[in-house]
PDB file of C-alpha atoms in Angstrom:
ATOM      1  CA  MET A   1     -19.933   9.373 -20.400  1.00 89.00           C
ATOM      2  CA  ASP A   2     -19.187  10.286 -24.018  1.00 94.00           C
ATOM      3  CA  GLU A   3     -20.702   8.691 -27.115  1.00 95.00           C
ATOM      4  CA  LEU A   4     -18.183   7.750 -29.796  1.00 97.00           C
ATOM      5  CA  PRO A   5     -18.723   6.527 -33.361  1.00 94.00           C
ATOM      6  CA  GLY A   6     -19.814   2.930 -33.761  1.00 92.00           C
ATOM      7  CA  GLY A   7     -21.789   2.853 -30.523  1.00 94.00           C
ATOM      8  CA  LEU A   8     -18.721   2.986 -28.273  1.00 97.00           C
ATOM      9  CA  LEU A   9     -19.119   4.744 -24.945  1.00 98.00           C
ATOM     10  CA  ARG A  10     -16.174   6.373 -23.149  1.00 98.00           C
ATOM     11  CA  VAL A  11     -16.298   6.621 -19.366  1.00 98.00           C
ATOM     12  CA  THR A  12     -13.701   8.933 -17.814  1.00 97.00           C
ATOM     13  CA  MET A  13     -12.699   8.165 -14.225  1.00 97.00           C
ATOM     14  CA  PRO A  14     -10.696  10.539 -11.976  1.00 94.00           C
ATOM     15  CA  LEU A  15      -7.172   9.852 -10.768  1.00 93.00           C
ATOM     16  CA  PRO A  16      -5.383  11.499  -7.806  1.00 90.00           C
ATOM     17  CA  MET A  17      -2.199  11.870  -9.887  1.00 82.00           C
ATOM     18  CA  ARG A  18      -0.994  12.950 -13.296  1.00 83.00           C
ATOM     19  CA  PRO A  19      -2.615  12.326 -15.682  1.00 89.00           C
ATOM     20  CA  ASP A  20      -5.700  13.165 -13.638  1.00 93.00           C
ATOM     21  CA  HIS A  21      -8.047  10.765 -15.438  1.00 96.00           C
ATOM     22  CA  VAL A  22      -8.268   7.388 -17.135  1.00 97.00           C
ATOM     23  CA  HIS A  23     -10.633   6.386 -19.930  1.00 98.00           C
ATOM     24  CA  CYS A  24     -12.617   3.148 -19.790  1.00 98.00           C
ATOM     25  CA  TYR A  25     -14.695   1.994 -22.739  1.00 98.00           C
ATOM     26  CA  LEU A  26     -18.054   0.293 -23.094  1.00 98.00           C
ATOM     27  CA  VAL A  27     -18.183  -1.726 -26.319  1.00 98.00           C
ATOM     28  CA  PRO A  28     -21.529  -2.986 -27.660  1.00 98.00           C
ATOM     29  CA  VAL A  29     -21.460  -6.793 -27.989  1.00 97.00           C
ATOM     30  CA  GLU A  30     -24.053  -9.450 -28.738  1.00 94.00           C
ATOM     31  CA  ASP A  31     -25.608  -9.660 -25.249  1.00 93.00           C
ATOM     32  CA  GLY A  32     -24.897  -6.208 -23.855  1.00 97.00           C
ATOM     33  CA  TYR A  33     -21.571  -4.440 -23.319  1.00 98.00           C
ATOM     34  CA  MET A  34     -17.927  -5.337 -22.878  1.00 98.00           C
ATOM     35  CA  LEU A  35     -16.259  -2.966 -20.425  1.00 98.00           C
ATOM     36  CA  VAL A  36     -12.608  -2.262 -21.203  1.00 98.00           C
ATOM     37  CA  ASP A  37     -10.734  -1.401 -17.960  1.00 98.00           C
ATOM     38  CA  THR A  38     -12.173  -0.238 -14.655  1.00 98.00           C
ATOM     39  CA  GLY A  39     -10.118   2.698 -13.390  1.00 97.00           C
ATOM     40  CA  LEU A  40      -8.508   3.003  -9.978  1.00 96.00           C
ATOM     41  CA  GLY A  41     -10.317   1.559  -6.975  1.00 96.00           C
ATOM     42  CA  LEU A  42     -10.826   4.847  -5.166  1.00 95.00           C
ATOM     43  CA  PRO A  43     -13.099   4.799  -2.082  1.00 95.00           C
ATOM     44  CA  ASP A  44     -16.145   5.835  -4.140  1.00 96.00           C
ATOM     45  CA  ALA A  45     -15.358   3.692  -7.194  1.00 96.00           C
ATOM     46  CA  LYS A  46     -18.192   1.240  -6.594  1.00 97.00           C
ATOM     47  CA  GLU A  47     -20.751   4.014  -6.259  1.00 97.00           C
ATOM     48  CA  THR A  48     -19.408   5.778  -9.344  1.00 97.00           C
ATOM     49  CA  TRP A  49     -19.653   2.619 -11.430  1.00 98.00           C
ATOM     50  CA  ALA A  50     -23.127   1.858 -10.094  1.00 98.00           C
ATOM     51  CA  ALA A  51     -24.312   5.224 -11.404  1.00 97.00           C
ATOM     52  CA  VAL A  52     -22.744   4.551 -14.819  1.00 97.00           C
ATOM     53  CA  LEU A  53     -24.260   1.085 -15.074  1.00 97.00           C
ATOM     54  CA  ASP A  54     -27.705   2.377 -14.135  1.00 96.00           C
ATOM     55  CA  ASN A  55     -27.656   4.552 -17.252  1.00 95.00           C
ATOM     56  CA  LEU A  56     -26.949   1.696 -19.659  1.00 97.00           C
ATOM     57  CA  ASP A  57     -29.617   0.094 -21.811  1.00 95.00           C
ATOM     58  CA  ALA A  58     -28.055  -3.368 -21.497  1.00 97.00           C
ATOM     59  CA  PRO A  59     -25.889  -5.245 -18.972  1.00 98.00           C
ATOM     60  CA  VAL A  60     -22.115  -5.522 -18.904  1.00 98.00           C
ATOM     61  CA  VAL A  61     -21.415  -9.161 -19.751  1.00 98.00           C
ATOM     62  CA  THR A  62     -17.602  -9.024 -19.959  1.00 98.00           C
ATOM     63  CA  THR A  63     -14.946  -6.906 -18.308  1.00 98.00           C
ATOM     64  CA  PHE A  64     -11.670  -6.911 -20.223  1.00 98.00           C
ATOM     65  CA  LEU A  65      -8.518  -5.686 -18.489  1.00 98.00           C
ATOM     66  CA  THR A  66      -5.877  -4.374 -20.891  1.00 98.00           C
ATOM     67  CA  HIS A  67      -3.018  -4.391 -18.377  1.00 98.00           C
ATOM     68  CA  PHE A  68      -2.298  -4.653 -14.681  1.00 96.00           C
ATOM     69  CA  HIS A  69      -1.466  -1.041 -13.817  1.00 95.00           C
ATOM     70  CA  PRO A  70      -3.541   0.360 -10.924  1.00 94.00           C
ATOM     71  CA  ASP A  71      -5.434   2.946 -12.957  1.00 96.00           C
ATOM     72  CA  HIS A  72      -6.669   0.238 -15.330  1.00 97.00           C
ATOM     73  CA  LEU A  73      -7.651  -2.648 -13.030  1.00 97.00           C
ATOM     74  CA  GLY A  74      -7.873  -1.110  -9.563  1.00 97.00           C
ATOM     75  CA  ALA A  75     -11.682  -1.292  -9.413  1.00 98.00           C
ATOM     76  CA  ALA A  76     -11.993  -4.730 -11.053  1.00 98.00           C
ATOM     77  CA  ALA A  77     -13.460  -6.370  -7.940  1.00 97.00           C
ATOM     78  CA  ASP A  78     -15.984  -3.530  -7.553  1.00 97.00           C
ATOM     79  CA  VAL A  79     -17.191  -3.954 -11.129  1.00 98.00           C
ATOM     80  CA  ARG A  80     -17.408  -7.736 -10.697  1.00 98.00           C
ATOM     81  CA  ALA A  81     -19.560  -7.273  -7.599  1.00 98.00           C
ATOM     82  CA  LEU A  82     -21.888  -4.892  -9.426  1.00 98.00           C
ATOM     83  CA  THR A  83     -22.239  -6.764 -12.712  1.00 98.00           C
ATOM     84  CA  GLY A  84     -21.435 -10.429 -12.082  1.00 97.00           C
ATOM     85  CA  ALA A  85     -19.721 -10.288 -15.477  1.00 97.00           C
ATOM     86  CA  ARG A  86     -16.790 -12.507 -16.347  1.00 97.00           C
ATOM     87  CA  THR A  87     -13.414 -10.795 -16.115  1.00 98.00           C
ATOM     88  CA  VAL A  88     -10.979 -11.431 -18.984  1.00 98.00           C
ATOM     89  CA  GLN A  89      -7.266 -10.703 -18.938  1.00 98.00           C
ATOM     90  CA  GLY A  90      -4.145 -11.655 -20.860  1.00 98.00           C
ATOM     91  CA  SER A  91      -2.272 -14.628 -19.444  1.00 97.00           C
ATOM     92  CA  VAL A  92       1.039 -12.752 -19.146  1.00 96.00           C
ATOM     93  CA  ASP A  93      -0.712  -9.831 -17.500  1.00 97.00           C
ATOM     94  CA  ALA A  94      -2.556 -12.059 -15.027  1.00 97.00           C
ATOM     95  CA  GLU A  95       0.756 -13.508 -13.870  1.00 96.00           C
ATOM     96  CA  GLN A  96       2.180 -10.043 -13.304  1.00 95.00           C
ATOM     97  CA  THR A  97      -0.955  -9.069 -11.404  1.00 96.00           C
ATOM     98  CA  ARG A  98      -0.315 -12.002  -9.088  1.00 94.00           C
ATOM     99  CA  ILE A  99       3.391 -11.198  -8.675  1.00 93.00           C
ATOM    100  CA  VAL A 100       2.896  -7.506  -7.948  1.00 92.00           C
ATOM    101  CA  TRP A 101      -0.521  -7.058  -6.306  1.00 92.00           C
ATOM    102  CA  GLU A 102      -1.002 -10.408  -4.563  1.00 90.00           C
ATOM    103  CA  ASN A 103       2.515 -10.709  -3.168  1.00 87.00           C
ATOM    104  CA  ASP A 104       3.381  -9.342   0.296  1.00 86.00           C
ATOM    105  CA  ALA A 105       7.098  -9.552  -0.528  1.00 89.00           C
ATOM    106  CA  TRP A 106       6.868  -7.278  -3.565  1.00 90.00           C
ATOM    107  CA  SER A 107       7.913  -4.100  -1.723  1.00 88.00           C
ATOM    108  CA  ASP A 108      11.084  -5.799  -0.497  1.00 89.00           C
ATOM    109  CA  ARG A 109      11.793  -7.080  -3.995  1.00 91.00           C
ATOM    110  CA  LEU A 110      11.319  -3.598  -5.434  1.00 91.00           C
ATOM    111  CA  ALA A 111      13.540  -2.021  -2.778  1.00 90.00           C
ATOM    112  CA  GLU A 112      16.329  -4.505  -3.506  1.00 92.00           C
ATOM    113  CA  TRP A 113      15.996  -3.814  -7.215  1.00 93.00           C
ATOM    114  CA  PHE A 114      16.174  -0.019  -6.791  1.00 92.00           C
ATOM    115  CA  GLN A 115      19.273  -0.311  -4.625  1.00 92.00           C
ATOM    116  CA  ARG A 116      20.876  -2.681  -7.114  1.00 93.00           C
ATOM    117  CA  ASN A 117      20.433   0.029  -9.737  1.00 94.00           C
ATOM    118  CA  GLY A 118      22.165   2.666  -7.631  1.00 93.00           C
ATOM    119  CA  VAL A 119      19.320   4.308  -5.712  1.00 91.00           C
ATOM    120  CA  PRO A 120      20.564   5.301  -2.224  1.00 88.00           C
ATOM    121  CA  GLU A 121      18.833   3.552   0.665  1.00 84.00           C
ATOM    122  CA  GLY A 122      17.075   6.650   1.986  1.00 82.00           C
ATOM    123  CA  VAL A 123      15.840   7.564  -1.478  1.00 84.00           C
ATOM    124  CA  THR A 124      14.684   3.971  -2.024  1.00 85.00           C
ATOM    125  CA  GLU A 125      12.466   4.184   1.051  1.00 83.00           C
ATOM    126  CA  GLU A 126      10.941   7.377  -0.313  1.00 81.00           C
ATOM    127  CA  LEU A 127      10.284   5.837  -3.733  1.00 77.00           C
ATOM    128  CA  ILE A 128       8.763   2.671  -2.254  1.00 79.00           C
ATOM    129  CA  GLY A 129       6.574   4.691   0.097  1.00 75.00           C
ATOM    130  CA  GLN A 130       5.261   6.766  -2.789  1.00 64.00           C
ATOM    131  CA  GLY A 131       4.140   3.644  -4.653  1.00 67.00           C
ATOM    132  CA  ALA A 132       2.575   2.091  -1.551  1.00 74.00           C
ATOM    133  CA  ARG A 133       0.153   5.023  -1.253  1.00 79.00           C
ATOM    134  CA  TYR A 134      -2.019   3.542  -4.014  1.00 81.00           C
ATOM    135  CA  ARG A 135      -2.033  -0.077  -2.865  1.00 86.00           C
ATOM    136  CA  PRO A 136      -5.343   0.278  -0.926  1.00 91.00           C
ATOM    137  CA  PHE A 137      -6.963   1.338  -4.211  1.00 95.00           C
ATOM    138  CA  ILE A 138      -6.044  -1.856  -6.072  1.00 95.00           C
ATOM    139  CA  ARG A 139      -8.692  -4.576  -5.918  1.00 95.00           C
ATOM    140  CA  PRO A 140      -7.943  -7.132  -8.641  1.00 95.00           C
ATOM    141  CA  VAL A 141      -9.929 -10.236  -9.537  1.00 95.00           C
ATOM    142  CA  SER A 142      -7.969 -13.458  -9.058  1.00 89.00           C
ATOM    143  CA  ASP A 143     -10.040 -15.824 -11.230  1.00 93.00           C
ATOM    144  CA  THR A 144      -9.831 -14.016 -14.558  1.00 97.00           C
ATOM    145  CA  GLU A 145     -10.427 -15.872 -17.824  1.00 98.00           C
ATOM    146  CA  LEU A 146      -7.161 -15.906 -19.726  1.00 98.00           C
ATOM    147  CA  VAL A 147      -6.669 -14.849 -23.348  1.00 98.00           C
ATOM    148  CA  ALA A 148      -3.685 -14.129 -25.573  1.00 97.00           C
ATOM    149  CA  ASP A 149      -2.501 -12.164 -28.590  1.00 97.00           C
ATOM    150  CA  GLY A 150      -4.183 -13.319 -31.799  1.00 97.00           C
ATOM    151  CA  GLU A 151      -7.431 -14.501 -30.224  1.00 98.00           C
ATOM    152  CA  LEU A 152     -10.854 -12.927 -30.689  1.00 98.00           C
ATOM    153  CA  LEU A 153     -13.003 -11.466 -27.933  1.00 98.00           C
ATOM    154  CA  HIS A 154     -16.572 -10.590 -28.934  1.00 98.00           C
ATOM    155  CA  GLY A 155     -15.343 -10.257 -32.515  1.00 97.00           C
ATOM    156  CA  TRP A 156     -12.461  -7.920 -31.624  1.00 98.00           C
ATOM    157  CA  ALA A 157      -8.916  -9.071 -32.366  1.00 98.00           C
ATOM    158  CA  LEU A 158      -6.587  -9.105 -29.386  1.00 98.00           C
ATOM    159  CA  VAL A 159      -3.320  -7.441 -30.369  1.00 98.00           C
ATOM    160  CA  GLY A 160      -0.330  -7.651 -28.048  1.00 98.00           C
ATOM    161  CA  ALA A 161       1.285  -4.295 -27.278  1.00 98.00           C
ATOM    162  CA  ALA A 162       4.160  -4.967 -24.904  1.00 98.00           C
ATOM    163  CA  GLY A 163       6.401  -2.153 -23.719  1.00 97.00           C
ATOM    164  CA  HIS A 164       4.360  -0.039 -21.330  1.00 97.00           C
ATOM    165  CA  ALA A 165       3.389  -3.339 -19.697  1.00 97.00           C
ATOM    166  CA  ASP A 166       4.724  -6.737 -20.753  1.00 97.00           C
ATOM    167  CA  GLY A 167       1.313  -8.308 -21.208  1.00 97.00           C
ATOM    168  CA  GLN A 168      -0.715  -5.339 -22.418  1.00 98.00           C
ATOM    169  CA  LEU A 169      -3.387  -6.319 -24.937  1.00 98.00           C
ATOM    170  CA  THR A 170      -5.272  -3.945 -27.215  1.00 98.00           C
ATOM    171  CA  LEU A 171      -8.472  -4.491 -29.208  1.00 98.00           C
ATOM    172  CA  LEU A 172      -8.789  -4.000 -32.968  1.00 98.00           C
ATOM    173  CA  LYS A 173     -11.846  -4.173 -35.229  1.00 98.00           C
ATOM    174  CA  ASP A 174     -12.714  -2.442 -38.504  1.00 97.00           C
ATOM    175  CA  GLY A 175      -9.830   0.012 -38.165  1.00 98.00           C
ATOM    176  CA  VAL A 176     -10.718   0.980 -34.580  1.00 98.00           C
ATOM    177  CA  LEU A 177      -7.972   0.349 -32.006  1.00 98.00           C
ATOM    178  CA  ILE A 178      -8.818   0.463 -28.318  1.00 98.00           C
ATOM    179  CA  ALA A 179      -5.227   1.148 -27.417  1.00 98.00           C
ATOM    180  CA  ALA A 180      -5.054   1.346 -23.601  1.00 98.00           C
ATOM    181  CA  ASP A 181      -1.655   2.982 -22.896  1.00 98.00           C
ATOM    182  CA  HIS A 182       0.043   1.787 -26.062  1.00 98.00           C
ATOM    183  CA  LEU A 183      -0.777   4.960 -28.033  1.00 98.00           C
ATOM    184  CA  LEU A 184      -1.574   8.300 -26.409  1.00 97.00           C
ATOM    185  CA  ALA A 185      -2.158  11.538 -28.278  1.00 95.00           C
ATOM    186  CA  ARG A 186      -0.199  14.123 -26.287  1.00 90.00           C
ATOM    187  CA  ILE A 187       1.993  12.223 -23.848  1.00 92.00           C
ATOM    188  CA  THR A 188       4.518   9.454 -24.290  1.00 95.00           C
ATOM    189  CA  PRO A 189       3.614   6.214 -22.496  1.00 96.00           C
ATOM    190  CA  THR A 190       6.171   5.256 -19.866  1.00 94.00           C
ATOM    191  CA  VAL A 191       8.328   2.322 -20.900  1.00 97.00           C
ATOM    192  CA  GLY A 192      10.294   1.193 -17.872  1.00 96.00           C
ATOM    193  CA  LEU A 193      12.376  -1.775 -16.794  1.00 97.00           C
ATOM    194  CA  TRP A 194      11.076  -3.313 -13.545  1.00 95.00           C
ATOM    195  CA  PRO A 195      11.920  -6.450 -11.583  1.00 93.00           C
ATOM    196  CA  GLU A 196      10.341  -9.635 -12.979  1.00 88.00           C
ATOM    197  CA  SER A 197       9.572  -7.937 -16.287  1.00 91.00           C
ATOM    198  CA  ARG A 198      10.865  -8.802 -19.746  1.00 94.00           C
ATOM    199  CA  PRO A 199      14.517  -7.810 -20.222  1.00 95.00           C
ATOM    200  CA  ASP A 200      14.068  -5.329 -23.079  1.00 97.00           C
ATOM    201  CA  PRO A 201      10.809  -3.392 -22.702  1.00 98.00           C
ATOM    202  CA  LEU A 202      11.872  -0.588 -25.028  1.00 98.00           C
ATOM    203  CA  GLY A 203      12.720  -3.078 -27.764  1.00 98.00           C
ATOM    204  CA  ASP A 204       9.318  -4.672 -27.178  1.00 98.00           C
ATOM    205  CA  TYR A 205       7.620  -1.293 -27.437  1.00 98.00           C
ATOM    206  CA  ILE A 206       9.309  -0.355 -30.692  1.00 98.00           C
ATOM    207  CA  GLN A 207       8.294  -3.719 -32.166  1.00 98.00           C
ATOM    208  CA  ALA A 208       4.708  -3.141 -31.007  1.00 98.00           C
ATOM    209  CA  LEU A 209       4.699   0.304 -32.642  1.00 98.00           C
ATOM    210  CA  GLU A 210       6.011  -1.207 -35.869  1.00 98.00           C
ATOM    211  CA  ARG A 211       3.191  -3.749 -35.731  1.00 98.00           C
ATOM    212  CA  THR A 212       0.673  -0.917 -35.300  1.00 98.00           C
ATOM    213  CA  ILE A 213       2.064   0.684 -38.448  1.00 98.00           C
ATOM    214  CA  GLU A 214       1.596  -2.616 -40.307  1.00 98.00           C
ATOM    215  CA  LEU A 215      -2.006  -3.036 -39.058  1.00 98.00           C
ATOM    216  CA  GLU A 216      -2.904   0.529 -40.129  1.00 98.00           C
ATOM    217  CA  PRO A 217      -5.745   1.369 -37.725  1.00 98.00           C
ATOM    218  CA  THR A 218      -7.626   4.499 -38.659  1.00 98.00           C
ATOM    219  CA  ILE A 219      -8.308   5.728 -35.116  1.00 98.00           C
ATOM    220  CA  ALA A 220      -7.051   4.781 -31.656  1.00 98.00           C
ATOM    221  CA  TYR A 221      -8.821   5.345 -28.347  1.00 98.00           C
ATOM    222  CA  GLY A 222      -6.283   5.407 -25.533  1.00 98.00           C
ATOM    223  CA  GLY A 223      -6.406   5.313 -21.767  1.00 97.00           C
ATOM    224  CA  HIS A 224      -5.700   9.036 -21.382  1.00 97.00           C
ATOM    225  CA  GLY A 225      -6.288  12.170 -23.401  1.00 96.00           C
ATOM    226  CA  GLU A 226      -7.997  12.545 -26.736  1.00 96.00           C
ATOM    227  CA  ALA A 227      -8.344   9.995 -29.505  1.00 97.00           C
ATOM    228  CA  VAL A 228      -5.353   9.455 -31.787  1.00 98.00           C
ATOM    229  CA  THR A 229      -6.654  10.330 -35.240  1.00 98.00           C
ATOM    230  CA  ASP A 230      -3.501   9.181 -37.064  1.00 98.00           C
ATOM    231  CA  PRO A 231      -2.287   6.046 -35.238  1.00 98.00           C
ATOM    232  CA  VAL A 232       0.297   5.223 -37.907  1.00 98.00           C
ATOM    233  CA  GLY A 233       1.778   8.715 -37.817  1.00 98.00           C
ATOM    234  CA  ARG A 234       1.743   8.758 -34.014  1.00 98.00           C
ATOM    235  CA  SER A 235       3.521   5.396 -33.938  1.00 98.00           C
ATOM    236  CA  ARG A 236       6.259   6.800 -36.137  1.00 98.00           C
ATOM    237  CA  GLU A 237       6.542   9.867 -33.874  1.00 98.00           C
ATOM    238  CA  LEU A 238       6.979   7.652 -30.808  1.00 98.00           C
ATOM    239  CA  ILE A 239       9.652   5.550 -32.495  1.00 98.00           C
ATOM    240  CA  ALA A 240      11.541   8.741 -33.391  1.00 98.00           C
ATOM    241  CA  HIS A 241      11.085  10.082 -29.846  1.00 97.00           C
ATOM    242  CA  HIS A 242      12.683   7.022 -28.311  1.00 97.00           C
ATOM    243  CA  GLU A 243      15.520   7.073 -30.820  1.00 97.00           C
ATOM    244  CA  GLU A 244      16.280  10.601 -29.625  1.00 97.00           C
ATOM    245  CA  ARG A 245      16.060   9.475 -25.981  1.00 96.00           C
ATOM    246  CA  LEU A 246      18.468   6.645 -26.763  1.00 97.00           C
ATOM    247  CA  ARG A 247      20.875   9.178 -28.244  1.00 97.00           C
ATOM    248  CA  LEU A 248      20.662  11.292 -25.093  1.00 96.00           C
ATOM    249  CA  ALA A 249      21.172   8.248 -22.873  1.00 97.00           C
ATOM    250  CA  ALA A 250      24.239   7.222 -24.871  1.00 97.00           C
ATOM    251  CA  SER A 251      25.677  10.745 -24.597  1.00 96.00           C
ATOM    252  CA  ALA A 252      25.278  10.582 -20.785  1.00 96.00           C
ATOM    253  CA  LEU A 253      27.574   7.557 -20.532  1.00 96.00           C
ATOM    254  CA  ARG A 254      31.313   7.797 -19.965  1.00 92.00           C
ATOM    255  CA  ALA A 255      34.260   5.455 -19.534  1.00 93.00           C
ATOM    256  CA  GLU A 256      33.631   5.414 -15.786  1.00 94.00           C
ATOM    257  CA  PRO A 257      30.590   3.350 -14.687  1.00 94.00           C
ATOM    258  CA  ARG A 258      27.289   5.111 -13.972  1.00 96.00           C
ATOM    259  CA  THR A 259      24.161   3.542 -12.494  1.00 96.00           C
ATOM    260  CA  GLY A 260      20.657   3.859 -13.881  1.00 96.00           C
ATOM    261  CA  TYR A 261      19.825   6.178 -10.988  1.00 95.00           C
ATOM    262  CA  GLU A 262      22.746   8.462 -11.861  1.00 96.00           C
ATOM    263  CA  VAL A 263      21.901   8.545 -15.564  1.00 97.00           C
ATOM    264  CA  SER A 264      18.265   9.404 -14.780  1.00 96.00           C
ATOM    265  CA  TYR A 265      19.391  12.908 -13.744  1.00 95.00           C
ATOM    266  CA  PRO A 266      20.798  14.088 -17.087  1.00 94.00           C
ATOM    267  CA  LEU A 267      17.917  12.361 -18.886  1.00 94.00           C
ATOM    268  CA  PHE A 268      15.018  13.643 -16.760  1.00 94.00           C
ATOM    269  CA  GLY A 269      16.454  16.538 -14.756  1.00 93.00           C
ATOM    270  CA  VAL A 270      16.960  17.119 -11.047  1.00 90.00           C
ATOM    271  CA  ASP A 271      13.595  18.632 -10.116  1.00 89.00           C
ATOM    272  CA  LEU A 272      11.488  15.477  -9.775  1.00 86.00           C
ATOM    273  CA  GLY A 273       9.420  14.315  -6.834  1.00 84.00           C
ATOM    274  CA  PRO A 274       9.571  10.704  -5.600  1.00 81.00           C
ATOM    275  CA  ALA A 275       6.799   9.432  -7.880  1.00 79.00           C
ATOM    276  CA  ALA A 276       8.386  10.937 -10.989  1.00 85.00           C
ATOM    277  CA  ARG A 277      11.905   9.809 -10.006  1.00 89.00           C
ATOM    278  CA  ARG A 278      10.606   6.264  -9.524  1.00 88.00           C
ATOM    279  CA  PHE A 279       9.450   6.144 -13.141  1.00 91.00           C
ATOM    280  CA  ALA A 280      12.491   8.087 -14.384  1.00 94.00           C
ATOM    281  CA  VAL A 281      14.835   5.405 -13.043  1.00 95.00           C
ATOM    282  CA  ALA A 282      12.783   2.608 -14.621  1.00 95.00           C
ATOM    283  CA  GLU A 283      12.598   4.386 -17.971  1.00 97.00           C
ATOM    284  CA  THR A 284      16.307   5.207 -17.911  1.00 97.00           C
ATOM    285  CA  LEU A 285      17.063   1.526 -17.370  1.00 98.00           C
ATOM    286  CA  SER A 286      14.897   0.484 -20.310  1.00 98.00           C
ATOM    287  CA  HIS A 287      16.900   2.814 -22.546  1.00 98.00           C
ATOM    288  CA  LEU A 288      20.253   1.692 -21.160  1.00 98.00           C
ATOM    289  CA  GLU A 289      19.374  -1.971 -21.707  1.00 98.00           C
ATOM    290  CA  ARG A 290      18.368  -1.205 -25.302  1.00 98.00           C
ATOM    291  CA  LEU A 291      21.706   0.547 -25.813  1.00 98.00           C
ATOM    292  CA  VAL A 292      23.481  -2.557 -24.527  1.00 98.00           C
ATOM    293  CA  ARG A 293      21.602  -4.720 -27.035  1.00 97.00           C
ATOM    294  CA  ASP A 294      22.421  -2.255 -29.811  1.00 96.00           C
ATOM    295  CA  GLY A 295      26.117  -2.367 -28.927  1.00 96.00           C
ATOM    296  CA  ARG A 296      26.129   1.292 -27.885  1.00 96.00           C
ATOM    297  CA  ALA A 297      26.712   0.653 -24.161  1.00 97.00           C
ATOM    298  CA  GLU A 298      28.185  -1.947 -21.841  1.00 96.00           C
ATOM    299  CA  ARG A 299      26.576  -3.299 -18.701  1.00 96.00           C
ATOM    300  CA  HIS A 300      28.572  -4.237 -15.591  1.00 94.00           C
ATOM    301  CA  ASP A 301      27.236  -6.490 -12.821  1.00 88.00           C
ATOM    302  CA  ALA A 302      29.337  -5.977  -9.734  1.00 78.00           C
ATOM    303  CA  VAL A 303      29.779  -8.924  -7.375  1.00 64.00           C
ATOM    304  CA  ASP A 304      30.339  -8.330  -3.667  1.00 60.00           C
ATOM    305  CA  GLY A 305      31.116 -11.298  -1.435  1.00 51.00           C
ATOM    306  CA  GLY A 306      29.499 -13.732  -3.851  1.00 48.00           C
ATOM    307  CA  HIS A 307      26.347 -11.617  -4.098  1.00 50.00           C
ATOM    308  CA  VAL A 308      25.294  -9.543  -7.079  1.00 56.00           C
ATOM    309  CA  GLY A 309      25.997  -5.906  -6.335  1.00 81.00           C
ATOM    310  CA  VAL A 310      25.223  -2.639  -8.061  1.00 92.00           C
ATOM    311  CA  VAL A 311      24.607  -2.672 -11.809  1.00 95.00           C
ATOM    312  CA  SER A 312      26.314   0.063 -13.821  1.00 96.00           C
ATOM    313  CA  TYR A 313      26.798   1.088 -17.450  1.00 97.00           C
ATOM    314  CA  THR A 314      29.603   2.580 -19.515  1.00 97.00           C
ATOM    315  CA  ALA A 315      29.918   3.851 -23.065  1.00 95.00           C
ATOM    316  CA  ALA A 316      30.731   1.152 -25.566  1.00 92.00           C
ATOM    317  CA  GLN A 317      34.451   0.721 -26.231  1.00 81.00           C
TER     318      GLN A 317
END
């Protein structure tokens, strides 16, 4: 546990993947602490959190979940059992938690979506199986208290930061941004298109970065890596990065249709394992959909026997 300026405490939890850690934050509030995110629900998560809590000088009274990804809310039920604290989550994010983690049909929905975007059946099974490995480590809380962008939580402003996750919420106070996976110092947050998500996640992300520039935080504490000491500059870097990725995606398109799966190879290379390819396809699709909205690409929805078939993209005419 690391002490940060302003009384913030940073708790770093291990992950069995890259990146190999996730940061959770303990924020001093009027009656104790607000915990921001819980890490993945690994088999020893409850014991690990018990040891952290034993070293605090006050109780955790609120757990705030920034977004529904496994490494941020996987141990939510463990923390609830240990603290009895209320669990707070954005309303959009809570709905996606229900759709993805409390839905037995989600794997089938994801498989259908991958195949619709050109992933071969055998490869789809591999990608789905890779994601299912972490499902036992996801223990959400179903009765979260719902909040939204623009509200206050213990005096911190809730600032929507869609893109990496549709309903991601960050916390801002006195120039300090607890940024979750919106801003990271050394890596670029994944911005992918998934089933049941908003139709233009990359457009959402760029808007969220532009809002960060307008808010002018002086430091950002993210979910991975070191603090971002120039959040405005980093936001501009990320906007430029995605503009370059859009250029590369546009250059990969031709007059003949190509699926998101096919375009993921020139964008991300051929030497990716199943986990990386899974995210590469989703991120490729987010860029292709942004190109369509910018008029730089055309989308084609094939219909086979009255059913929607494979989606493909071509260069704009």
